[in-house]
Amino acid sequence: MNATTVRHILDTIANMFPDAHCELNHSNAFELTIAVLLSAQCTDETVNKVTVDLFQKYKTPEDYIAVPLEELEQDIRRIGLYRNKAKHIQNMCRILIEQYEGEVPSEHDRLVQLPGVGRKTANVVVSNAFGVPAIAVDTHVERVSKRLGLAGWKDSVLEVEKKLMKRVPMDEWTLTHHRLIFFGRYHCKAQSPKCQVCPLLDVCREGKKRMKTSQIRKDKERKSSALNQNKIVNE
Ligand code: SF4
């Protein structure tokens, strides 16, 4: 894909979603880390419902380890995999207290060593809480990048991230991450992408394929309906 097409894609999604932002409610790096950790295989909406009360009750790492594990589990039970996540949160909080004076480290390589914090979570935290450019690849970013040809179909999540980092100017990484998520969440949806009204259809291999398939289906339906009409007339 050439640089002009990449620019066209970036400018188009910027126009479509100028206010794209992190949809997980948080007021500091620690809350953001907890929210991203909770969001694995769970919608941001559900996480936000749970964190309304959670962040009232638990404000510091000390608060999370002051309660029995079962109590924390109950407080996040509406979230998928809540038992594992509760365990990760308490273990992470212990490390934050023992090694980082209760603060979330701003370095990516330190963040990924924390329990429950993978590469994606670390990217979200460094970019949103510490202003370090990063592109976190979640399910929306991966799907949209592959459909548009910004990455290959068989690329791993890490390969998608590397290709995006190569193609997108560094000072646009964080915003592009948010815009690709909004584009995937509200427009290029997994099951029903809005190809017919998509301003990127002209450069999208997946969209063109889908439109062609839908045209062939419509032609077939038209032919079969015409045949049936003829049959009725001849009878
Ligand atoms: S044309 Fe369809 S598949 Fe391609 S980006 Fe647009 S909505 Fe997604």
mmCIF file of C-alpha atoms and ligand atoms in Angstrom, residues 147-148 183 187-188 193-195 198 201 204 206-207, ligand 1:
data_model
loop_
_atom_site.group_PDB
_atom_site.id
_atom_site.type_symbol
_atom_site.label_atom_id
_atom_site.label_comp_id
_atom_site.label_asym_id
_atom_site.label_seq_id
_atom_site.Cartn_x
_atom_site.Cartn_y
_atom_site.Cartn_z
ATOM 1 C CA ARG A 147 -9.832 -5.458 5.817
ATOM 2 C CA LEU A 148 -8.310 -2.231 4.530
ATOM 3 C CA PHE A 183 -14.299 3.074 12.946
ATOM 4 C CA HIS A 187 -18.908 1.615 11.119
ATOM 5 C CA CYS A 188 -16.798 -1.319 9.914
ATOM 6 C CA PRO A 193 -19.773 -3.505 7.949
ATOM 7 C CA LYS A 194 -21.414 -0.524 6.270
ATOM 8 C CA CYS A 195 -19.625 -1.037 2.944
ATOM 9 C CA CYS A 198 -18.282 3.580 3.252
ATOM 10 C CA LEU A 201 -14.800 1.495 -0.358
ATOM 11 C CA CYS A 204 -10.860 -1.430 0.557
ATOM 12 C CA GLU A 206 -12.731 -6.505 1.750
ATOM 13 C CA GLY A 207 -15.432 -3.971 0.897
HETATM 14 S S1 SF4 B 1 -15.635 -0.854 2.646
HETATM 15 FE FE1 SF4 B 1 -16.625 -2.167 4.174
HETATM 16 S S2 SF4 B 1 -15.037 -3.564 4.916
HETATM 17 FE FE2 SF4 B 1 -14.018 -1.830 3.876
HETATM 18 S S3 SF4 B 1 -13.564 -0.375 5.492
HETATM 19 FE FE3 SF4 B 1 -15.516 0.227 4.615
HETATM 20 S S4 SF4 B 1 -17.054 -0.809 5.900
HETATM 21 FE FE4 SF4 B 1 -15.083 -1.803 6.293
#
